[in-house]
Coordinates of C-alpha atoms and ligand atoms in Angstrom, one line a residue:
M1 CA 9.3 -59.6 -26.4
I2 CA 9.0 -57.5 -23.3
P3 CA 8.7 -59.6 -20.1
R4 CA 5.6 -59.4 -18.0
T5 CA 5.7 -57.9 -14.5
S6 CA 4.9 -61.2 -12.9
D7 CA 7.8 -62.9 -14.8
I8 CA 10.2 -60.2 -13.6
R9 CA 9.0 -60.7 -10.0
S10 CA 9.4 -64.5 -10.1
A11 CA 12.9 -64.2 -11.8
V12 CA 14.0 -62.0 -8.9
L13 CA 12.3 -63.8 -6.0
G14 CA 13.6 -67.1 -7.3
Q15 CA 17.1 -66.0 -6.5
K16 CA 16.6 -65.8 -2.8
P17 CA 18.8 -68.8 -1.9
E18 CA 21.7 -67.8 -4.0
V19 CA 21.5 -64.1 -2.9
T20 CA 21.4 -65.2 0.8
E21 CA 24.4 -67.5 0.2
L22 CA 26.4 -64.7 -1.5
F23 CA 25.7 -62.2 1.4
D24 CA 26.8 -65.0 3.8
A25 CA 30.0 -65.7 1.9
L26 CA 30.7 -62.0 1.9
R27 CA 30.1 -61.9 5.7
A28 CA 32.2 -65.0 6.4
G29 CA 35.2 -63.6 4.5
S30 CA 35.2 -60.2 6.1
Q31 CA 34.0 -60.8 9.7
V32 CA 36.4 -59.4 12.3
G33 CA 35.1 -59.9 15.8
A34 CA 31.4 -59.0 16.0
G35 CA 31.4 -56.9 12.9
I36 CA 32.5 -56.6 9.3
T37 CA 35.6 -54.9 8.2
R38 CA 36.2 -54.4 4.5
D39 CA 38.9 -51.7 4.6
S40 CA 39.2 -49.4 1.6
Y41 CA 42.1 -50.4 -0.7
G42 CA 43.0 -53.1 1.9
A43 CA 42.6 -56.8 2.5
G44 CA 38.9 -56.6 3.4
E45 CA 37.8 -54.7 0.3
Q46 CA 40.1 -56.9 -1.9
F47 CA 38.4 -60.0 -0.7
A48 CA 35.0 -58.6 -1.5
H49 CA 36.1 -57.5 -5.0
Q50 CA 37.5 -61.0 -5.8
L51 CA 34.4 -62.7 -4.5
I52 CA 32.0 -60.5 -6.5
A53 CA 34.2 -60.6 -9.7
A54 CA 34.2 -64.4 -9.6
R55 CA 30.4 -64.4 -9.3
A56 CA 30.0 -62.1 -12.2
G57 CA 32.4 -64.2 -14.3
A58 CA 30.3 -67.3 -13.5
M59 CA 27.2 -65.4 -14.8
G60 CA 29.0 -64.8 -18.1
L61 CA 29.3 -61.1 -17.7
E62 CA 32.3 -59.1 -19.0
V63 CA 34.5 -58.3 -16.0
G64 CA 36.9 -55.3 -16.1
R65 CA 38.7 -52.9 -13.8
D66 CA 39.6 -49.3 -14.3
H67 CA 42.7 -47.2 -13.2
A68 CA 41.3 -46.9 -9.7
A69 CA 40.6 -50.7 -9.5
N70 CA 36.8 -50.1 -9.6
L71 CA 35.1 -53.3 -10.8
Y72 CA 32.7 -53.3 -13.8
M73 CA 30.5 -56.3 -14.6
T74 CA 28.7 -55.9 -17.9
L75 CA 25.8 -57.6 -19.7
A76 CA 26.4 -56.8 -23.4
G77 CA 23.6 -55.0 -25.2
S78 CA 22.6 -55.2 -28.9
N79 CA 24.1 -51.7 -29.5
R80 CA 27.4 -51.7 -27.8
S81 CA 28.2 -48.1 -28.6
A82 CA 24.9 -46.7 -27.1
P83 CA 25.2 -45.1 -23.7
R84 CA 24.9 -47.8 -21.0
L85 CA 22.7 -48.2 -18.0
M86 CA 24.5 -48.5 -14.7
T87 CA 23.8 -49.6 -11.2
G88 CA 25.9 -50.7 -8.3
S89 CA 27.5 -49.3 -5.1
H90 CA 30.6 -49.8 -3.0
L91 CA 32.1 -52.9 -1.3
D92 CA 34.2 -51.3 1.4
S93 CA 32.9 -50.8 4.9
V94 CA 33.8 -49.0 8.1
A95 CA 35.7 -51.0 10.7
N96 CA 33.4 -53.2 12.7
G97 CA 30.5 -52.3 10.4
G98 CA 27.6 -54.3 9.0
N99 CA 27.4 -56.6 5.9
F100 CA 24.8 -54.7 3.9
D101 CA 26.0 -51.0 3.7
G102 CA 27.3 -50.8 0.1
A103 CA 27.4 -54.5 -0.7
A104 CA 23.6 -54.7 -1.0
G105 CA 23.8 -52.3 -4.1
V106 CA 26.4 -54.5 -5.8
I107 CA 24.6 -57.8 -5.2
A108 CA 21.3 -56.1 -6.2
G109 CA 22.9 -55.1 -9.5
L110 CA 24.0 -58.7 -10.2
A111 CA 20.7 -60.1 -9.2
A112 CA 18.8 -57.7 -11.4
I113 CA 21.0 -58.6 -14.4
K114 CA 20.6 -62.3 -13.7
S115 CA 16.8 -61.9 -13.8
L116 CA 17.2 -60.3 -17.2
Q117 CA 19.3 -63.2 -18.4
Q118 CA 16.8 -65.7 -17.1
L119 CA 14.0 -63.8 -19.0
G120 CA 16.1 -64.2 -22.1
L121 CA 16.2 -60.4 -22.6
Q122 CA 18.9 -58.9 -24.7
P123 CA 19.1 -55.2 -23.7
N124 CA 19.3 -52.5 -26.3
C125 CA 22.4 -51.2 -24.6
D126 CA 25.1 -52.5 -22.2
I127 CA 24.0 -52.9 -18.5
T128 CA 26.8 -52.6 -16.0
T129 CA 27.0 -53.2 -12.3
V130 CA 29.8 -51.4 -10.8
A131 CA 31.6 -52.2 -7.5
I132 CA 33.1 -48.8 -6.5
R133 CA 36.2 -48.6 -4.3
A134 CA 36.7 -46.6 -1.1
E135 CA 33.3 -44.9 -0.6
E136 CA 33.7 -45.0 3.2
S137 CA 35.7 -41.8 4.1
V138 CA 36.7 -43.1 7.6
W139 CA 39.8 -44.7 6.2
F140 CA 41.5 -41.8 4.3
Q141 CA 39.1 -39.0 5.4
V142 CA 38.4 -38.3 1.7
S143 CA 35.0 -38.9 0.3
Y144 CA 34.1 -40.8 -2.9
V145 CA 37.7 -41.9 -3.8
G146 CA 36.7 -44.6 -6.3
S147 CA 33.9 -42.8 -8.1
R148 CA 35.7 -39.5 -8.2
S149 CA 38.8 -41.2 -9.6
A150 CA 36.6 -42.9 -12.2
F151 CA 35.4 -39.4 -13.4
G152 CA 38.9 -38.0 -13.2
V153 CA 38.0 -35.5 -10.4
L154 CA 39.7 -36.8 -7.3
P155 CA 41.0 -33.5 -5.7
A156 CA 44.7 -32.8 -5.8
G157 CA 46.3 -33.9 -2.6
A158 CA 43.9 -36.7 -1.9
L159 CA 46.4 -39.3 -3.0
E160 CA 48.7 -38.1 -0.3
A161 CA 46.1 -38.7 2.4
K162 CA 47.3 -41.2 5.0
R163 CA 45.0 -44.1 6.0
V164 CA 44.1 -43.6 9.7
D165 CA 45.2 -47.0 10.8
T166 CA 48.2 -47.9 8.6
G167 CA 49.7 -44.4 8.1
R168 CA 50.4 -45.3 4.5
T169 CA 49.1 -43.0 1.7
L170 CA 46.1 -43.5 -0.5
A171 CA 48.5 -43.7 -3.5
E172 CA 50.4 -46.6 -1.8
H173 CA 47.2 -48.4 -0.9
M174 CA 45.8 -48.0 -4.4
A175 CA 48.9 -49.2 -6.1
A176 CA 49.0 -52.3 -3.9
C177 CA 45.5 -53.1 -5.2
G178 CA 46.4 -52.7 -8.9
A179 CA 45.4 -49.1 -9.5
N180 CA 47.3 -46.8 -11.9
V181 CA 48.0 -43.9 -9.5
E182 CA 49.7 -41.8 -12.1
A183 CA 46.7 -41.9 -14.4
I184 CA 44.5 -40.7 -11.4
R185 CA 47.0 -38.0 -10.7
R186 CA 46.7 -36.8 -14.3
G187 CA 42.9 -36.7 -13.9
E188 CA 42.2 -39.3 -16.5
A189 CA 38.7 -40.6 -16.6
S190 CA 37.3 -44.1 -17.1
L191 CA 33.7 -42.9 -16.9
H192 CA 32.2 -40.1 -19.0
A193 CA 28.7 -38.8 -18.4
S194 CA 27.9 -38.8 -22.1
S195 CA 28.3 -42.6 -22.2
I196 CA 26.0 -43.3 -19.3
R197 CA 22.3 -43.2 -19.9
A198 CA 21.4 -43.4 -16.2
F199 CA 22.7 -44.6 -12.8
V200 CA 20.6 -46.1 -10.0
E201 CA 22.2 -47.1 -6.7
L202 CA 20.4 -49.4 -4.3
H203 CA 21.4 -48.9 -0.7
I204 CA 20.1 -49.9 2.7
E205 CA 18.5 -47.0 4.6
Q206 CA 20.8 -45.8 7.4
A207 CA 18.0 -44.4 9.5
P208 CA 14.8 -46.0 10.7
Q209 CA 12.4 -43.8 8.6
L210 CA 11.2 -46.7 6.4
V211 CA 10.9 -49.0 9.5
E212 CA 8.8 -46.2 11.2
A213 CA 6.6 -45.9 8.2
G214 CA 6.3 -49.7 7.7
V215 CA 7.4 -49.4 4.0
P216 CA 10.1 -51.6 2.5
I217 CA 11.3 -49.3 -0.3
G218 CA 12.3 -45.6 -0.4
I219 CA 12.9 -43.7 -3.6
G220 CA 15.7 -41.3 -2.8
T221 CA 15.1 -37.6 -3.4
G222 CA 18.8 -36.7 -3.5
V223 CA 22.1 -36.9 -1.8
P224 CA 23.0 -34.0 0.5
G225 CA 26.1 -31.9 0.0
N226 CA 28.4 -31.4 2.9
F227 CA 31.3 -29.4 4.4
R228 CA 33.7 -31.0 6.7
Y229 CA 36.5 -30.1 9.0
P230 CA 38.3 -33.4 9.8
R231 CA 40.5 -31.9 12.4
M232 CA 39.5 -28.7 14.1
T233 CA 41.5 -27.6 17.2
I234 CA 40.4 -25.4 20.0
L235 CA 43.5 -23.9 21.7
G236 CA 43.3 -22.5 25.2
E237 CA 45.9 -22.7 28.0
Y238 CA 46.9 -25.6 30.2
A239 CA 46.7 -24.5 33.8
H240 CA 46.6 -25.7 37.4
V241 CA 43.3 -27.0 38.6
G242 CA 43.3 -24.3 41.3
L243 CA 43.2 -21.4 38.8
P244 CA 40.2 -19.1 39.4
R245 CA 37.6 -19.1 36.6
R246 CA 38.3 -15.6 35.4
F247 CA 41.8 -16.5 34.4
R248 CA 41.0 -19.7 32.6
R249 CA 41.2 -20.4 28.9
D250 CA 39.5 -23.8 29.1
A251 CA 39.4 -25.7 25.8
V252 CA 36.9 -28.3 27.1
L253 CA 34.4 -25.7 28.2
A254 CA 34.9 -23.8 25.0
A255 CA 34.3 -27.0 22.9
S256 CA 31.3 -27.8 25.0
E257 CA 29.7 -24.4 24.4
F258 CA 30.5 -24.8 20.7
A259 CA 28.9 -28.3 20.5
V260 CA 25.7 -27.1 22.3
G261 CA 25.6 -24.1 20.0
L262 CA 25.9 -26.3 16.9
D263 CA 23.0 -28.4 18.2
D264 CA 21.0 -25.2 18.6
I265 CA 21.7 -24.4 14.9
W266 CA 20.4 -27.8 14.0
R267 CA 17.3 -27.5 16.1
M268 CA 16.4 -24.1 14.5
S269 CA 16.9 -25.6 11.1
D270 CA 14.6 -28.5 12.0
T271 CA 12.0 -26.1 13.3
S272 CA 12.0 -24.2 10.1
G273 CA 11.5 -27.4 8.1
R274 CA 14.9 -27.5 6.4
P275 CA 16.5 -31.0 6.8
M276 CA 20.2 -31.2 7.6
A277 CA 22.5 -33.2 9.8
L278 CA 25.5 -32.3 11.9
T279 CA 28.0 -34.6 13.5
I280 CA 31.0 -34.2 15.8
G281 CA 32.5 -37.7 15.2
R282 CA 35.7 -37.1 17.2
Y283 CA 36.0 -35.0 20.3
H284 CA 39.0 -35.4 22.6
T285 CA 41.7 -33.8 24.7
D286 CA 45.3 -34.9 24.2
P287 CA 45.9 -38.1 26.2
N288 CA 49.6 -37.2 26.6
A289 CA 48.7 -33.8 28.2
H290 CA 45.3 -34.1 29.9
A291 CA 45.0 -35.0 33.5
L292 CA 42.6 -34.9 36.4
T293 CA 44.3 -31.9 38.0
K294 CA 44.8 -29.8 34.8
V295 CA 42.7 -27.3 32.9
A296 CA 42.7 -28.6 29.3
G297 CA 44.6 -26.3 26.9
E298 CA 43.7 -28.1 23.8
L299 CA 40.7 -30.1 22.3
T300 CA 40.5 -31.6 18.9
L301 CA 37.3 -32.5 17.1
S302 CA 35.9 -33.3 13.7
L303 CA 32.8 -31.7 12.2
D304 CA 30.6 -32.9 9.4
V305 CA 27.6 -30.8 8.3
R306 CA 25.2 -31.8 5.5
A307 CA 22.2 -30.3 3.8
Y308 CA 20.1 -30.5 0.7
S309 CA 20.7 -27.1 -0.9
P310 CA 23.9 -25.1 -1.6
A311 CA 22.3 -21.9 -0.2
H312 CA 21.5 -23.7 3.1
L313 CA 25.0 -25.1 3.3
T314 CA 26.5 -21.6 2.8
E315 CA 24.3 -20.2 5.5
L316 CA 25.1 -23.0 7.9
E317 CA 28.8 -22.6 7.4
A318 CA 28.5 -18.9 8.2
Q319 CA 26.7 -19.7 11.4
V320 CA 29.3 -22.2 12.4
V321 CA 32.1 -19.7 11.9
E322 CA 30.1 -17.0 13.8
L323 CA 29.5 -19.4 16.7
A324 CA 33.3 -20.2 16.9
R325 CA 34.1 -16.4 17.0
D326 CA 31.6 -15.9 19.8
V327 CA 33.1 -18.7 21.8
E328 CA 36.6 -17.4 21.2
K329 CA 35.7 -14.0 22.5
K330 CA 33.9 -15.3 25.5
R331 CA 36.4 -18.0 26.6
G332 CA 39.8 -16.6 25.5
V333 CA 40.5 -19.5 23.2
R334 CA 41.4 -19.8 19.6
F335 CA 39.8 -22.1 16.9
E336 CA 42.0 -23.6 14.2
F337 CA 39.6 -25.0 11.7
G338 CA 42.3 -26.9 9.8
A339 CA 41.7 -28.5 6.4
R340 CA 38.3 -28.2 4.9
T341 CA 36.6 -30.7 2.5
S342 CA 33.2 -30.5 0.8
A343 CA 30.9 -32.3 -1.5
E344 CA 28.2 -30.7 -3.7
V345 CA 24.4 -31.3 -3.3
A346 CA 23.2 -34.0 -5.7
P347 CA 19.4 -34.0 -6.3
S348 CA 17.9 -37.1 -7.9
R349 CA 16.7 -36.7 -11.5
P350 CA 12.9 -36.2 -11.4
E351 CA 12.2 -38.5 -14.4
L352 CA 14.1 -41.3 -12.7
I353 CA 12.2 -40.8 -9.5
T354 CA 9.0 -41.1 -11.5
A355 CA 10.3 -44.2 -13.4
L356 CA 11.3 -46.0 -10.2
T357 CA 8.0 -45.1 -8.5
D358 CA 6.1 -46.4 -11.5
C359 CA 8.0 -49.6 -11.4
A360 CA 7.2 -50.1 -7.7
K361 CA 3.5 -49.3 -8.4
M362 CA 3.4 -51.8 -11.2
L363 CA 4.9 -54.5 -8.9
E364 CA 2.5 -53.4 -6.1
I365 CA 5.5 -52.8 -3.8
P366 CA 4.8 -50.1 -1.1
R367 CA 7.3 -47.2 -1.5
M368 CA 7.8 -43.6 -0.4
P369 CA 10.0 -40.7 -1.3
L370 CA 12.9 -40.5 1.1
A371 CA 15.4 -37.8 2.0
S372 CA 18.4 -39.8 3.5
P373 CA 21.1 -37.6 4.9
A374 CA 23.9 -40.1 4.2
S375 CA 26.6 -39.6 1.5
H376 CA 26.7 -42.0 -1.5
D377 CA 28.7 -42.4 -4.7
T378 CA 25.5 -41.5 -6.6
A379 CA 26.4 -37.9 -5.7
T380 CA 29.6 -38.1 -7.9
F381 CA 27.5 -39.4 -10.9
T382 CA 25.0 -36.6 -10.4
V383 CA 27.6 -33.9 -10.2
A384 CA 29.3 -35.3 -13.3
G385 CA 26.0 -34.8 -15.2
V386 CA 24.7 -38.4 -15.2
P387 CA 20.9 -38.8 -14.6
A388 CA 21.0 -40.6 -11.3
A389 CA 18.7 -41.7 -8.4
M390 CA 18.7 -44.0 -5.4
L391 CA 16.6 -46.9 -4.1
F392 CA 16.6 -47.5 -0.4
V393 CA 15.8 -50.7 1.4
R394 CA 14.3 -50.8 4.9
N395 CA 16.9 -51.6 7.5
T396 CA 16.6 -51.8 11.3
H397 CA 19.4 -50.6 13.6
G398 CA 21.0 -48.1 11.1
S399 CA 24.3 -48.8 9.6
H400 CA 28.1 -48.6 10.3
N401 CA 27.5 -51.1 13.1
P402 CA 27.3 -54.9 13.2
R403 CA 23.6 -54.8 14.0
E404 CA 22.5 -53.7 10.6
A405 CA 19.4 -55.8 9.8
M406 CA 18.0 -55.8 6.3
E407 CA 15.5 -58.6 5.5
I408 CA 16.3 -60.4 2.3
D409 CA 12.6 -60.2 1.4
D410 CA 12.8 -56.4 1.5
F411 CA 16.0 -56.5 -0.4
L412 CA 14.4 -58.6 -3.2
Q413 CA 11.6 -56.1 -3.4
G414 CA 14.2 -53.5 -4.1
V415 CA 15.9 -55.7 -6.7
S416 CA 12.5 -56.2 -8.4
V417 CA 12.1 -52.5 -8.8
L418 CA 15.6 -52.2 -10.1
A419 CA 15.1 -55.1 -12.5
A420 CA 11.8 -53.7 -13.7
W421 CA 13.4 -50.3 -14.4
L422 CA 16.3 -52.0 -16.3
V423 CA 13.8 -54.0 -18.4
A424 CA 11.7 -50.9 -19.2
E425 CA 14.8 -48.9 -20.1
A426 CA 16.6 -51.7 -22.0
T427 CA 13.5 -52.4 -24.2
S428 CA 12.4 -48.9 -24.8
K429 CA 12.3 -47.9 -28.4
A430 CA 13.2 -44.3 -27.7
S431 CA 16.7 -45.0 -26.9
N432 CA 17.5 -47.3 -29.9
Ligands
LIG501 ZN1 27.2 -47.0 1.9

């Protein structure tokens, strides 16, 4: 029997106390100072994985881990060989971050599955909530480590990336958390697109667009692609503070001109109605060489540029390079771009956008389509060929900071949409 919409809603809303308690337990175990630190392949992430695995075990779900130590929590379906439905997100966080970025998607998956259990629904295929490892690229400066390892597509060299705080390699950190590094190195896959019917990731919104619109739920239109230069260096010449301007090769002024030029590129893109985002996350002179009375001879910065179409990204990168060449000529400096990483654009599957929108309508939950410029593991699923989409929950104060503020009532609206979608899929005749 297919559950009624009102029953799905009450099964989800009834979980408010235990969902709140689970978020609190997660916070209590990973609070460091004012914020949350769940370091990728480190103690913080380990704690979260153990807590969530125990909860899934108590729910009677099958709990398993793959060669990258990603965690899979599965409600068995009637046809176990049918491609499964998946949901979930990551459990790691940035240092001094918030409690909801990532974790909300994992707890949402468990809450949605629990509501199906309470409704006595046996799905026609397995339903899995995944807790993905190492989504936050701040730690190893590599994106989507857990999800790309699962699909066997972690780029060569990533395993040798050193964690910014410990100086130990990704391979060492993974091994310490029970991963099989050699299997990852060989490109073995634990997930295959052909065995996944669809993947939906719930995530807090990391900007105030839903707050501004007064709408609790966003249906993601896609995950932007990016190109990144984690360590770009501008080389000029250290000189005495008395050196006349015409002789100077000042790295700080060159970097400033570059930064303002980048902002112009963004402004023009906005003006022409093409969404993008551009961030210089690090920007510093060398503390061992800079001084009040010296012209700076070197400046190091990081650059992250993201957009929603491959053509736009190509165009933007050409503009960035052209700008750097202009600054070089004008200021007598040299740009070393350093290593480059990138991620493909991952548009949401239109039929999933429609399905999630229909579920929200059925539940009378206000929703809107949302272009969110953040990166998410959903992109890895999309690029691998899995039909995928995202659900965003309204959140005040952005993310990657301790002030993240998602209301549990908004979260439960998102879980309701997720649960309704799972019910619709898991009872549909077409896929039997
Ligand atoms: Zn996240």
